[in-house]
Short mmCIF file of N, CA and C and ligand atoms in Angstrom, two decimals:
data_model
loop_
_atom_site.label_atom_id
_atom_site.label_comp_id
_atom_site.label_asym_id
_atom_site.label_seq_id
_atom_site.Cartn_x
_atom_site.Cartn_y
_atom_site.Cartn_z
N UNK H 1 -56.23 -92.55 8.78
CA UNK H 1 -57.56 -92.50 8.17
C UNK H 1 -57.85 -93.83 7.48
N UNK H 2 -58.78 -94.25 7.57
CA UNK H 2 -59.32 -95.60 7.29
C UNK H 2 -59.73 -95.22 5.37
N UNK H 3 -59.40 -96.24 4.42
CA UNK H 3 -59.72 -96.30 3.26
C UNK H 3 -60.77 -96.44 3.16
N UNK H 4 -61.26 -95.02 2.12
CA UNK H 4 -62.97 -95.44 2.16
C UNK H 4 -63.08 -95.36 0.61
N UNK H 5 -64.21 -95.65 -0.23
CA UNK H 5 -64.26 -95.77 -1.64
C UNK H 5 -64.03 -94.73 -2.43
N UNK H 6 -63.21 -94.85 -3.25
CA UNK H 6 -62.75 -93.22 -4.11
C UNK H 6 -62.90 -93.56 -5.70
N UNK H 7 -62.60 -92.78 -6.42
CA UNK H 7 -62.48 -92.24 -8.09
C UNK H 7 -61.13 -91.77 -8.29
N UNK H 8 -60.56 -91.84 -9.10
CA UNK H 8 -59.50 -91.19 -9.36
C UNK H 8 -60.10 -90.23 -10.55
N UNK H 9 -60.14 -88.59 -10.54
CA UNK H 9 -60.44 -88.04 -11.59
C UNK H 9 -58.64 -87.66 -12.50
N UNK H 10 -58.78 -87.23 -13.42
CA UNK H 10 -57.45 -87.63 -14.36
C UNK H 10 -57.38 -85.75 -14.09
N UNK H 11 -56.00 -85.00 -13.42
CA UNK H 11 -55.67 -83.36 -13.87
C UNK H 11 -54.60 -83.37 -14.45
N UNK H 12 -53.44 -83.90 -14.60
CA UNK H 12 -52.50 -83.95 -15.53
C UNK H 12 -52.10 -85.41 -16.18
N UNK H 13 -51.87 -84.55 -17.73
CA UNK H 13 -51.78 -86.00 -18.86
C UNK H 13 -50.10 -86.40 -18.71
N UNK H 14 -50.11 -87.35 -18.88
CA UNK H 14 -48.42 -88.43 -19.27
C UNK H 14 -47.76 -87.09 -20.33
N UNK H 15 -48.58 -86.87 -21.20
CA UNK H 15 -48.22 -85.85 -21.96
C UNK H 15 -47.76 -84.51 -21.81
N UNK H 16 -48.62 -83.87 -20.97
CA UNK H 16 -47.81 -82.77 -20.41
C UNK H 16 -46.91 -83.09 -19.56
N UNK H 17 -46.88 -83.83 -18.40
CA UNK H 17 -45.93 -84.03 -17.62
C UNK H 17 -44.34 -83.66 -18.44
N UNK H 18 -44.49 -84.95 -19.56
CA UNK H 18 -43.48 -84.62 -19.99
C UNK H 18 -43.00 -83.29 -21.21
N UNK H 19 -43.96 -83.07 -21.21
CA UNK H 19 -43.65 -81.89 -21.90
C UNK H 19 -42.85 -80.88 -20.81
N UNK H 20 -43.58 -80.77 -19.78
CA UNK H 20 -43.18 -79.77 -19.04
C UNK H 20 -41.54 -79.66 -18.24
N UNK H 21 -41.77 -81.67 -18.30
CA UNK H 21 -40.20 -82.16 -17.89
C UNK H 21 -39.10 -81.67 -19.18
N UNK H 22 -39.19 -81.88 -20.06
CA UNK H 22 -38.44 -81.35 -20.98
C UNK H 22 -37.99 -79.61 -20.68
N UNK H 23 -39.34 -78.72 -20.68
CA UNK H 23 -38.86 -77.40 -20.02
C UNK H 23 -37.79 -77.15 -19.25
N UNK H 24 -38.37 -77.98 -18.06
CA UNK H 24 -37.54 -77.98 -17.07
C UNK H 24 -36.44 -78.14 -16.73
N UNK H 25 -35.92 -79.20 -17.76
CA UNK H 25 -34.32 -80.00 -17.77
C UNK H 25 -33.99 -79.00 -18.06
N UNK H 26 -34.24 -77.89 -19.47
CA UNK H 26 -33.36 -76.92 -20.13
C UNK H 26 -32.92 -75.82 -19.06
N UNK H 27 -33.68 -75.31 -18.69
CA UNK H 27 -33.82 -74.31 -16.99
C UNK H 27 -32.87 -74.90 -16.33
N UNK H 28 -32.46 -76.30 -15.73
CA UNK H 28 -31.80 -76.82 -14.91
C UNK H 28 -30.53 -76.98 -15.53
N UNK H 29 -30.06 -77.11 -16.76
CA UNK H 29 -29.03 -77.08 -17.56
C UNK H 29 -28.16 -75.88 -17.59
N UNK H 30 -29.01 -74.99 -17.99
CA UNK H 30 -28.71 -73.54 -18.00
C UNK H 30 -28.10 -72.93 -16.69
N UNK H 31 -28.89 -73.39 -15.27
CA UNK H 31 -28.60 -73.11 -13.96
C UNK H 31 -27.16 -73.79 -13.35
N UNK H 32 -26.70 -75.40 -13.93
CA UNK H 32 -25.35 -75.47 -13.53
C UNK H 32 -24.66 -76.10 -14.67
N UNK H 33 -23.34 -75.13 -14.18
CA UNK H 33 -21.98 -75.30 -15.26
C UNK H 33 -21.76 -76.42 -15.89
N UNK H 34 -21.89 -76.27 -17.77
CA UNK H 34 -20.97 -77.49 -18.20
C UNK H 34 -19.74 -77.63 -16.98
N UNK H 35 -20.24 -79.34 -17.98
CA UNK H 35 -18.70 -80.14 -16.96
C UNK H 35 -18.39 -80.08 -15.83
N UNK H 36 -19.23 -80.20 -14.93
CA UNK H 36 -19.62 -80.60 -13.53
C UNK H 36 -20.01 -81.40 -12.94
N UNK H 37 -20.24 -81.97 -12.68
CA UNK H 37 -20.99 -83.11 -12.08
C UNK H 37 -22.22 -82.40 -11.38
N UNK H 38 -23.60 -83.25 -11.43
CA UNK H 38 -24.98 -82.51 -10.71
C UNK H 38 -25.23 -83.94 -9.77
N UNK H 39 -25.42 -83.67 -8.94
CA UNK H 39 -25.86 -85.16 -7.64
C UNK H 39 -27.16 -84.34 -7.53
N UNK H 40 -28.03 -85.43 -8.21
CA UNK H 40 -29.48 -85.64 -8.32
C UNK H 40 -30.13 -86.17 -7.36
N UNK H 41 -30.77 -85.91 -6.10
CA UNK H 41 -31.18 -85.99 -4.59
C UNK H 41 -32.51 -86.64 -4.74
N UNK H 42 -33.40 -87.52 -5.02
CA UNK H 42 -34.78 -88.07 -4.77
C UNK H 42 -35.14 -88.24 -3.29
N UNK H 43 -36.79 -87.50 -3.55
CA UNK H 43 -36.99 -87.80 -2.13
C UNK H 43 -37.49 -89.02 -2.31
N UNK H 44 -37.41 -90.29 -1.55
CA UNK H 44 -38.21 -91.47 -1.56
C UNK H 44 -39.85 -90.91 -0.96
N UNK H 45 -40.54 -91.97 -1.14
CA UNK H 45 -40.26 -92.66 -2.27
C UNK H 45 -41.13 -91.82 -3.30
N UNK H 46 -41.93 -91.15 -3.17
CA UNK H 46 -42.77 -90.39 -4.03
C UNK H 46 -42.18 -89.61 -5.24
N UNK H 47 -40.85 -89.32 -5.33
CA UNK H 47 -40.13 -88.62 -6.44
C UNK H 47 -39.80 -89.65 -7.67
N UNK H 48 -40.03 -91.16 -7.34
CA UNK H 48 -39.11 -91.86 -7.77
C UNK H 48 -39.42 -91.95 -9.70
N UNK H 49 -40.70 -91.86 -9.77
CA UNK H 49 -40.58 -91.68 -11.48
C UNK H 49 -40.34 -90.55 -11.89
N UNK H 50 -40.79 -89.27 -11.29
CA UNK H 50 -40.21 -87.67 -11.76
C UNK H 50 -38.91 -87.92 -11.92
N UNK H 51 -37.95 -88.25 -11.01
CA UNK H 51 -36.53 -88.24 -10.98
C UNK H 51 -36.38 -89.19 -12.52
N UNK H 52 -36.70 -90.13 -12.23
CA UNK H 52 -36.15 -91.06 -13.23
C UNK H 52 -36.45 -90.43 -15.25
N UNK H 53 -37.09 -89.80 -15.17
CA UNK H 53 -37.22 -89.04 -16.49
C UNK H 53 -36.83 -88.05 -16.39
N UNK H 54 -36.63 -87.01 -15.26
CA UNK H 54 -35.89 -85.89 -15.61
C UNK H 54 -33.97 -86.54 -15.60
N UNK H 55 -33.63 -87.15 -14.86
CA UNK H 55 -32.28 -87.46 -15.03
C UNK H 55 -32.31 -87.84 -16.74
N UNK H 56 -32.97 -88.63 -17.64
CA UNK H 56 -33.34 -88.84 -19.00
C UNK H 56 -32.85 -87.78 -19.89
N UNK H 57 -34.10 -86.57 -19.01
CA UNK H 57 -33.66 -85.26 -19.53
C UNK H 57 -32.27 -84.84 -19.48
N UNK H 58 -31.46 -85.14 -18.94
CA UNK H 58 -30.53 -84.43 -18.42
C UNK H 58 -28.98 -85.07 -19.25
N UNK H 59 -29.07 -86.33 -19.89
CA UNK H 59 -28.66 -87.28 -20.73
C UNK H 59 -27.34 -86.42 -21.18
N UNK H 60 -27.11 -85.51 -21.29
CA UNK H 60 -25.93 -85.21 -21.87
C UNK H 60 -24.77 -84.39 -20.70
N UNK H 61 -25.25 -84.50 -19.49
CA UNK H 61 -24.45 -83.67 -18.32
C UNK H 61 -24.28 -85.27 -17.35
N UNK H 62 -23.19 -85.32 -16.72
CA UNK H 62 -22.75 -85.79 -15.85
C UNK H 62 -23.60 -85.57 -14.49
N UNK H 63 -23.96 -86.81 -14.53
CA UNK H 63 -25.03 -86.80 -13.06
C UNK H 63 -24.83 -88.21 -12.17
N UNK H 64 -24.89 -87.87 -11.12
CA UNK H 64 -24.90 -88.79 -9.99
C UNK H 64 -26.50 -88.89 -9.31
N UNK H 65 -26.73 -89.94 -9.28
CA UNK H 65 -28.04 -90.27 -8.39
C UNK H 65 -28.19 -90.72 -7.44
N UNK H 66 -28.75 -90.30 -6.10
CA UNK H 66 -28.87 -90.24 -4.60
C UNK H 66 -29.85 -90.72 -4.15
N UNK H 67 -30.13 -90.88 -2.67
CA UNK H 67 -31.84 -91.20 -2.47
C UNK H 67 -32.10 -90.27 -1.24
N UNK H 68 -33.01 -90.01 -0.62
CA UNK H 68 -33.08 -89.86 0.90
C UNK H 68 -34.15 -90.00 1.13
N UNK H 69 -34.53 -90.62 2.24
CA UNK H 69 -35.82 -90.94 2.50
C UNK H 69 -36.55 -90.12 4.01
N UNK H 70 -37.39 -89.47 3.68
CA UNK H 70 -37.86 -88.59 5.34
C UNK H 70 -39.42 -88.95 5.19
N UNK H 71 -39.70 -88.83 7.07
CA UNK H 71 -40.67 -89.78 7.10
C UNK H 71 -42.24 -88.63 6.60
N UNK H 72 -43.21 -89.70 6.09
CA UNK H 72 -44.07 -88.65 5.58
C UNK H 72 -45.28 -88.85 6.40
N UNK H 73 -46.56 -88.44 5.59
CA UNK H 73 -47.52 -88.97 6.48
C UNK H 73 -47.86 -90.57 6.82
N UNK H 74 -47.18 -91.22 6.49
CA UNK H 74 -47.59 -92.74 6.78
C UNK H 74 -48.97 -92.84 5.57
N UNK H 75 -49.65 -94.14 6.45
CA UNK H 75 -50.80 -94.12 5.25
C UNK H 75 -51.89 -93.29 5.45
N UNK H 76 -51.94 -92.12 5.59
CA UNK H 76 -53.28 -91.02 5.76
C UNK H 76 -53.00 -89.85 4.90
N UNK H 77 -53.81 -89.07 4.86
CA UNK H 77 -53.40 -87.81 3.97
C UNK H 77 -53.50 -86.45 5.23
N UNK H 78 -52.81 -86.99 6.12
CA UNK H 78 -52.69 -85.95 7.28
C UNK H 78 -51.48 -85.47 7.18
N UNK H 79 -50.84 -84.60 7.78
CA UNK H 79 -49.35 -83.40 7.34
C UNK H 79 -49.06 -83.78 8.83
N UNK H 80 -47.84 -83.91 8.90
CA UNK H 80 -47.08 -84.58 10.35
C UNK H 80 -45.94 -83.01 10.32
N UNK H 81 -45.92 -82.47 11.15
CA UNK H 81 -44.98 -81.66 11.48
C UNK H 81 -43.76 -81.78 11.67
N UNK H 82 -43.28 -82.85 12.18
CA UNK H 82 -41.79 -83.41 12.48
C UNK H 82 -41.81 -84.15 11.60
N UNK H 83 -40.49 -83.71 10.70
CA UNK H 83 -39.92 -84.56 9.68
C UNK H 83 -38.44 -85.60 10.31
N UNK H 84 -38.43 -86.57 10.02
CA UNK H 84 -37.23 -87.48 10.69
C UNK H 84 -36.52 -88.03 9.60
N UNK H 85 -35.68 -88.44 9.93
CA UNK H 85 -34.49 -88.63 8.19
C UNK H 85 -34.11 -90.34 8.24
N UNK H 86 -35.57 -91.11 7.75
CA UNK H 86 -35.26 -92.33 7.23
C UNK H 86 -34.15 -93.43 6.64
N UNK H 87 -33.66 -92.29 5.79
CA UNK H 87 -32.42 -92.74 4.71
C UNK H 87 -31.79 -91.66 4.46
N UNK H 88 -30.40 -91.68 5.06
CA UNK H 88 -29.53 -90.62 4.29
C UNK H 88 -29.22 -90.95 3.00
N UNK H 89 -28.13 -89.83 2.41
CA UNK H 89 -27.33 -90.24 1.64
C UNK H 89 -26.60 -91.11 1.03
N UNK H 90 -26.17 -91.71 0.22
CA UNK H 90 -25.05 -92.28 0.68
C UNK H 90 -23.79 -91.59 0.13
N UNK H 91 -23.34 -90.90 -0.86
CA UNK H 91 -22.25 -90.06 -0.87
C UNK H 91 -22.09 -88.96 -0.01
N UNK H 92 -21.22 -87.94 -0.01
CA UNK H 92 -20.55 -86.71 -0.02
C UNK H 92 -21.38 -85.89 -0.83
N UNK H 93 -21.77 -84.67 0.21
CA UNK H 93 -22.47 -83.38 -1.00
C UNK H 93 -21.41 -81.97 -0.71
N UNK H 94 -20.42 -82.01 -0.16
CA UNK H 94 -19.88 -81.03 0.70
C UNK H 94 -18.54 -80.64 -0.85
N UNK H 95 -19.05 -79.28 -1.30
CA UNK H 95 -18.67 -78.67 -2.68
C UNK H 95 -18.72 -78.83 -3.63
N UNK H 96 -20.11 -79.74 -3.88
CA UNK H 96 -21.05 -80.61 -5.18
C UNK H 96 -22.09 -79.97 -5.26
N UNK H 97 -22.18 -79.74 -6.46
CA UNK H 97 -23.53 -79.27 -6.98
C UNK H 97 -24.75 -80.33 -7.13
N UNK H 98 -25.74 -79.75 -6.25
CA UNK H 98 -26.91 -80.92 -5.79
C UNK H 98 -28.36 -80.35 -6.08
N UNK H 99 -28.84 -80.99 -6.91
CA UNK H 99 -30.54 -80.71 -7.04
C UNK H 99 -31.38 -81.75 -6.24
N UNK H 100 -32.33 -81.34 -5.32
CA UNK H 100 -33.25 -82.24 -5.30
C UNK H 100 -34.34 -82.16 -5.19
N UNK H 101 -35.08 -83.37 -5.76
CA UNK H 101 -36.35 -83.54 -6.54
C UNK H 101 -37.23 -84.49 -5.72
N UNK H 102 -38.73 -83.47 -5.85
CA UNK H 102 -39.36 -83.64 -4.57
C UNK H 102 -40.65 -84.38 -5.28
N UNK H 103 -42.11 -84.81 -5.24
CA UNK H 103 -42.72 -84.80 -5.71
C UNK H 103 -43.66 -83.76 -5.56
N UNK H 104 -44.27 -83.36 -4.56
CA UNK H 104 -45.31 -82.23 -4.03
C UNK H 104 -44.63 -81.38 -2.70
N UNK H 105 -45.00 -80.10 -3.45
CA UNK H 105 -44.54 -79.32 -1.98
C UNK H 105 -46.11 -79.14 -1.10
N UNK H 106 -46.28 -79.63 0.05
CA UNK H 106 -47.33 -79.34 0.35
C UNK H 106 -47.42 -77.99 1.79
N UNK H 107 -47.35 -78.33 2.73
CA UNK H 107 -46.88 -77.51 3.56
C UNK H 107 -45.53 -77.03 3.63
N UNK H 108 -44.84 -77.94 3.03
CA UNK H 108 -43.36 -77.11 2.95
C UNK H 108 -42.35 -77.49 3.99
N UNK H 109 -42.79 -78.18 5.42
CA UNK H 109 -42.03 -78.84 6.18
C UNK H 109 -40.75 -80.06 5.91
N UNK H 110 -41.30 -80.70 5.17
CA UNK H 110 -40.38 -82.15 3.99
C UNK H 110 -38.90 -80.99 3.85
N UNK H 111 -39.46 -80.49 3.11
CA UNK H 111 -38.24 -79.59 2.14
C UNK H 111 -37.15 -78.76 2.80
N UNK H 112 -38.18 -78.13 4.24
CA UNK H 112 -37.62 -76.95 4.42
C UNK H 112 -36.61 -78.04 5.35
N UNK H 113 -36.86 -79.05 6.34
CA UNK H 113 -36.19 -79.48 7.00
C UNK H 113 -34.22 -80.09 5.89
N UNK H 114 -35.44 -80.86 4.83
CA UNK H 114 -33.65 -81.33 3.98
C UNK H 114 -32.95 -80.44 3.27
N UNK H 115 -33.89 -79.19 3.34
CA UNK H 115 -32.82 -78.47 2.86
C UNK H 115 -31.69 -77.79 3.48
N UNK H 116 -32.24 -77.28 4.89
CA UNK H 116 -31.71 -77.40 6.11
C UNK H 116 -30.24 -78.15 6.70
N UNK H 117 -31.22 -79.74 6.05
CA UNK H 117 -29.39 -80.47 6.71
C UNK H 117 -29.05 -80.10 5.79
N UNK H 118 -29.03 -80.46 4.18
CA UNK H 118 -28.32 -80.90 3.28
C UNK H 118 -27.21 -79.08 3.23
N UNK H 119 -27.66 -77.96 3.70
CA UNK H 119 -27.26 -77.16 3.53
C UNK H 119 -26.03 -77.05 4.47
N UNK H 120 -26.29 -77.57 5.57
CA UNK H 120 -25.11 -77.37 6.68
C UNK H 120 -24.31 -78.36 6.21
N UNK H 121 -24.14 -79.45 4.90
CA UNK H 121 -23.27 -79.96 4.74
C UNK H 121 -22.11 -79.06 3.47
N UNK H 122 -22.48 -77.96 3.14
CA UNK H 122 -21.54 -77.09 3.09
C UNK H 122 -21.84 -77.73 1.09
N UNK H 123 -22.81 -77.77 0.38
CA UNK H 123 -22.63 -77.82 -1.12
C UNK H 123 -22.02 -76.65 -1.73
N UNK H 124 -21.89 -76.84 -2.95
CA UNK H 124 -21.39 -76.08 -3.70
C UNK H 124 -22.58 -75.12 -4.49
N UNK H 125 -23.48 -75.69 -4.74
CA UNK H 125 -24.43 -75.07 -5.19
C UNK H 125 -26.14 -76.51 -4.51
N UNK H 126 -26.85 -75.63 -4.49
CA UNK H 126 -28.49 -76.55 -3.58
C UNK H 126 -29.47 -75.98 -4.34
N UNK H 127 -29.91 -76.76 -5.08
CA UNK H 127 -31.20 -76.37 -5.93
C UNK H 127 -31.82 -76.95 -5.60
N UNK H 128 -33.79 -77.35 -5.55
CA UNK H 128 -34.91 -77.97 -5.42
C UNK H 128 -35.77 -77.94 -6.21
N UNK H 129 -36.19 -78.84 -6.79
CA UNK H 129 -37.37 -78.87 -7.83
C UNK H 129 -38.70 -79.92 -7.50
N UNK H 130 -39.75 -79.13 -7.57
CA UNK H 130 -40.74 -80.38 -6.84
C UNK H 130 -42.04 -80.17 -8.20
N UNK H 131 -42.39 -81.52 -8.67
CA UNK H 131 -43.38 -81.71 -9.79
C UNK H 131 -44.21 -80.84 -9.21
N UNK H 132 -44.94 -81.11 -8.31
CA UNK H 132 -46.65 -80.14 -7.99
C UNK H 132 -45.82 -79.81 -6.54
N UNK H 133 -46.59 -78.55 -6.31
CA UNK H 133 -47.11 -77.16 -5.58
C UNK H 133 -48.69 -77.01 -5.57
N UNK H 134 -48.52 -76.94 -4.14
CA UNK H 134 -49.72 -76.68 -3.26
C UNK H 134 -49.98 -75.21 -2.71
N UNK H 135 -49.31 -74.16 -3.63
CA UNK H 135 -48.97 -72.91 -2.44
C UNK H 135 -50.02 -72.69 -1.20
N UNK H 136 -51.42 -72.89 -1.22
CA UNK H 136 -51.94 -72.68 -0.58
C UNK H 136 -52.29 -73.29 0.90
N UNK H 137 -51.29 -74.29 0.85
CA UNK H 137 -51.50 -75.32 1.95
C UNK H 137 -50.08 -75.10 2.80
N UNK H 138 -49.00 -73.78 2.53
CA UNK H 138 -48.22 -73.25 2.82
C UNK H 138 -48.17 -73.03 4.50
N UNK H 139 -47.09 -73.55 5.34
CA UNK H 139 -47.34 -73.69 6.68
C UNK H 139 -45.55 -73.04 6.72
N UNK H 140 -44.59 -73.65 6.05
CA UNK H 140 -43.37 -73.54 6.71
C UNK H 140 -42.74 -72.46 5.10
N UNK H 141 -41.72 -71.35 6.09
CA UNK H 141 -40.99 -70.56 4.71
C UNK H 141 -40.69 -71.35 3.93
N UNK H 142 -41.03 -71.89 2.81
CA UNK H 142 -40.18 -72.48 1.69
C UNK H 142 -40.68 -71.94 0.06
N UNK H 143 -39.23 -72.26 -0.29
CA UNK H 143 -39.94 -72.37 -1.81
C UNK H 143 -38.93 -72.72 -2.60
N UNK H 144 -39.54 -73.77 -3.49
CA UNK H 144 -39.21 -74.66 -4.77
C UNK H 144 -37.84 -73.84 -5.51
N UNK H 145 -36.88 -73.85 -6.49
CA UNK H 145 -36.08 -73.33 -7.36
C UNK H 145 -37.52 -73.54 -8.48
N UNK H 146 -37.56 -74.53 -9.27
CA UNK H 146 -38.54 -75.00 -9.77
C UNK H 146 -40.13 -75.74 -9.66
N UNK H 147 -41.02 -75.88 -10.26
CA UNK H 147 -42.10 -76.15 -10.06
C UNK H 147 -42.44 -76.64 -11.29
N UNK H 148 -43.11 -77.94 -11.29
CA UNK H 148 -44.00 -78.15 -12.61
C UNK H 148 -44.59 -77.87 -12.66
N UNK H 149 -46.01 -77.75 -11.63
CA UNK H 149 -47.51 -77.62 -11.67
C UNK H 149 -47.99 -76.89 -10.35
N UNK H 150 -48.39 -76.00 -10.52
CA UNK H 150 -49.19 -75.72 -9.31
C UNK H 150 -50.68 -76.12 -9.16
N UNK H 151 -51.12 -77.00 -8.44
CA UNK H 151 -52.17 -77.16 -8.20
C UNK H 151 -52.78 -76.72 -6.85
N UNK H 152 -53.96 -76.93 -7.27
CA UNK H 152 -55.12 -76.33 -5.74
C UNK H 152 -54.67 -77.43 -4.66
N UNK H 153 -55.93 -76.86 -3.91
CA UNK H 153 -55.65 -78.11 -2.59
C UNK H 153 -56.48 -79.23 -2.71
N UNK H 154 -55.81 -80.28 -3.40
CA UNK H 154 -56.83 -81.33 -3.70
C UNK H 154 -55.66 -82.40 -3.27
N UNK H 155 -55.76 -83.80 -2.91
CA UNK H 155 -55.14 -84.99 -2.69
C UNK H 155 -54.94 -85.50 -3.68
N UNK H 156 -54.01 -85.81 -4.53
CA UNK H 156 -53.50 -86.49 -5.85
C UNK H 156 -52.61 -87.65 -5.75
N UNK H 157 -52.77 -87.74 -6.84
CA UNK H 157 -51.69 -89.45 -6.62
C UNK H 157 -51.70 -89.76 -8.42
N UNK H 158 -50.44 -90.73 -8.92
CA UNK H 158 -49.74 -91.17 -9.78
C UNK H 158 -48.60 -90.70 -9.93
N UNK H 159 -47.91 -91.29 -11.10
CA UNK H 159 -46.67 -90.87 -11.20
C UNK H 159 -45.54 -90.74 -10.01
N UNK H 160 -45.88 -91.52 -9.63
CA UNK H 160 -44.90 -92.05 -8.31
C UNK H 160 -46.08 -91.36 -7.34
N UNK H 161 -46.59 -90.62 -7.29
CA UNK H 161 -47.24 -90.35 -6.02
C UNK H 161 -48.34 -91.51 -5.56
N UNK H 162 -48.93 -91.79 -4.22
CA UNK H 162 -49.64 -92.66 -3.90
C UNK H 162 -50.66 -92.16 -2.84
N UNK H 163 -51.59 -93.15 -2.62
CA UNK H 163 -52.87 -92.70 -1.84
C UNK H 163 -52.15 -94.05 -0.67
N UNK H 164 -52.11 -94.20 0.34
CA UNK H 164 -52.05 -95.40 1.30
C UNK H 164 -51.19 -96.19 0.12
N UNK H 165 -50.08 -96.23 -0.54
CA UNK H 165 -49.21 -96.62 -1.19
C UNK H 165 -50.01 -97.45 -2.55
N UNK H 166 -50.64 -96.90 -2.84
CA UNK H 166 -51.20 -97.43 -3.92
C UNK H 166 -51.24 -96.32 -5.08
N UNK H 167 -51.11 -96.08 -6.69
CA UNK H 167 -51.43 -95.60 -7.54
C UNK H 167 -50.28 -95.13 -8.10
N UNK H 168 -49.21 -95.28 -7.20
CA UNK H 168 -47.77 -94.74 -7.42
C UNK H 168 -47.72 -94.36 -9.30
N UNK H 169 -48.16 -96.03 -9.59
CA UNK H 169 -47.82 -96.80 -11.22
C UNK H 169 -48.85 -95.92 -11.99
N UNK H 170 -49.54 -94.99 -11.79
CA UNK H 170 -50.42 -94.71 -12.65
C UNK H 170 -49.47 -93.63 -13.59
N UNK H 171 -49.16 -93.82 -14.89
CA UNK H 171 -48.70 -92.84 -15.75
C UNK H 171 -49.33 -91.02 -15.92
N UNK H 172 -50.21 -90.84 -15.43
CA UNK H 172 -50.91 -89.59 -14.93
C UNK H 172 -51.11 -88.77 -13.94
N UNK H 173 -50.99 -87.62 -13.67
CA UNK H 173 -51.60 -87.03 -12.54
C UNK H 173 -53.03 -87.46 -12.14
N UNK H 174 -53.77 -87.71 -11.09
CA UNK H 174 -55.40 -87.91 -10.84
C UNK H 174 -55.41 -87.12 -9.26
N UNK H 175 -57.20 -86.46 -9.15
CA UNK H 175 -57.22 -85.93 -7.81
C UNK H 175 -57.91 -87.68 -7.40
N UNK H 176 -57.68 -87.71 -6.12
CA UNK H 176 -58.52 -88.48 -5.79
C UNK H 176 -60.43 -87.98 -5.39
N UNK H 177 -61.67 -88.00 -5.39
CA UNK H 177 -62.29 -88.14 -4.98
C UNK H 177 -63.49 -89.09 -4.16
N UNK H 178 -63.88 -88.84 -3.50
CA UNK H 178 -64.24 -90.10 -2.19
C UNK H 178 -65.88 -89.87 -2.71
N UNK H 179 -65.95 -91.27 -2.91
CA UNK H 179 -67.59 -91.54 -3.31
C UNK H 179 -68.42 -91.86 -2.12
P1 IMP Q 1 -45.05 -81.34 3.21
O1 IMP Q 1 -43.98 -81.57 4.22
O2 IMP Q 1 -46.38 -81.06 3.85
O3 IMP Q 1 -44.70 -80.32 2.17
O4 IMP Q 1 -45.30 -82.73 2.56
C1 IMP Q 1 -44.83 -83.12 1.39
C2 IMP Q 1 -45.09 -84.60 1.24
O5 IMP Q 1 -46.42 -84.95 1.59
C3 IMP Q 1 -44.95 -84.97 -0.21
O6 IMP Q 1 -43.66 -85.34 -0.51
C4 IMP Q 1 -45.89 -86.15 -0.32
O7 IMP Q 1 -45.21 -87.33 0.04
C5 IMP Q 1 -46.96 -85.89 0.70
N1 IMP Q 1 -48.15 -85.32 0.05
C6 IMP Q 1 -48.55 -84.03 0.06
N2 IMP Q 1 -49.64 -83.85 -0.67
C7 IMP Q 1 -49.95 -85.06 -1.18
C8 IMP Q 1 -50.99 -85.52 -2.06
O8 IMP Q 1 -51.86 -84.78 -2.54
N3 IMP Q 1 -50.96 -86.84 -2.39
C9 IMP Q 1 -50.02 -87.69 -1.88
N4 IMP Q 1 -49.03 -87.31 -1.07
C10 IMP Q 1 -49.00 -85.99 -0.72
MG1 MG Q 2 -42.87 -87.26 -0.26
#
C-alpha cells in the first residue's frame, strides 16, 4: 500500500503503558519459580521497547534475553498468512522456562506459528504475552497467556510499533488515521 497522508490520534498514554507493565511483571513473577532462570523471547522488531521495560520489571529474577525475528507484513498494513522464521534463536530453549513477548496479536498467525516451533523444542515451561490484542481480527486458534490492552480494529503504531517502519520511537500508543 502506497503512503498516503495520516494523523496519529494518541489511545494509550506512556503512563498507563507502564502502569499496566508493572501489573503485568507481578502476574509473570508469580507464574515462574523463584530461582530459575526466564529466557525472555522478543519478537523483532515490533516488541523491542515492550520487552525492554518489562525485562526492567522483572529486575530481581534471573533473565536471559533472546530475539526472533518472523516475517510480517512488510511495509503495508495487510496480514500475510505464511509466517517464515527470519531470525532464530540464538540459545537453547529445550527445559527452560521461556516467555515471549509479542507486540500485537492481530490475526494470531505470528504467534500461533512460534509457538508451534518453539514448542516442539521441548521447553520447560512457554508462556506469551503480547502488549495489544485485536480479538476481533481473530483468524488462527490462539491466545495470549497475557494481554495489556485490548483494542478494536484500528492500525496503531508507537512504542516500538510502526506504520511502513516509522513511529516505532513514539513513547505512546496512537491509531493512525488517513486524512
Ligand atoms: P498476526 O500474525 O496477524 O497476529 O500479526 C501480528 C503482527 O502484525 C504484529 O506483530 C505486528 O507486527 C503486525 N501488526 C498487526 N496489527 C498492527 C497494527 O495495528 N500496527 C502495526 N503493526 C501491526
Ligand atoms: Mg510483529
Amino acid at each position: 500500500m502506497a503512503e498516503r497522508p495520516y494523523v496519529i490520534d494518541k489511545m494509550i498514554s506512556a503512563k498507563a503503558i507502564d502502569a499496566r507493565i508493572e501489573e503485568l511483571a507481578r502476574e509473570i513473577k508469580a507464574e515462574f519459580p523463584v530461582g530459575e532462570r526466564i529466557v525472555v523471547v522478543g519478537l523483532l522488531r515490533g516488541s523491542f521497547v515492550f520487552i525492554a521495560d518489562l525485562v526492567r520489571e522483572l529486575g530481581d529474577r534471573d533473565v536471559e534475553v533472546d530475539f526472533l525475528e518472523a516475517s510480517s507484513y512488510g511495509n503495508a498494513t495487510e496480514s500475510s498468512r505464511e509466517v517464515r522464521i527470519l531470525k532464530d534463536l540464538r540459545g537453547e530453549i529445550e527445559g527452560r522456562n521461556v516467555l515471549v513477548v509479542e507486540d500485537i496479536v492481530d490475526t494470531g498467525h505470528t504467534l500461533n506459528h512460534v509457538i508451534h516451533l518453539l514448542g516442539s523444542r521441548h521447553p520447560k515451561k512457554l508462556k506469551t504475552i503480547a502488549l495489544l490484542d485485536k480479538p476481533s481480527r481473530r483468524e488462527a486458534d490462539f491466545k495470549a497467556d497475557w494481554i495489556g490492552f485490548e483494542i478494536p480494529d484500528e492500525f496503531v503504531v508507537g512504542y516500538g510499533i510502526d506504520y511502513a517502519q516509522c513511529n516505532r520511537n513514539l513513547p505512546y500508543i496512537g491509531k493512525v488515521r488517513f486524512t
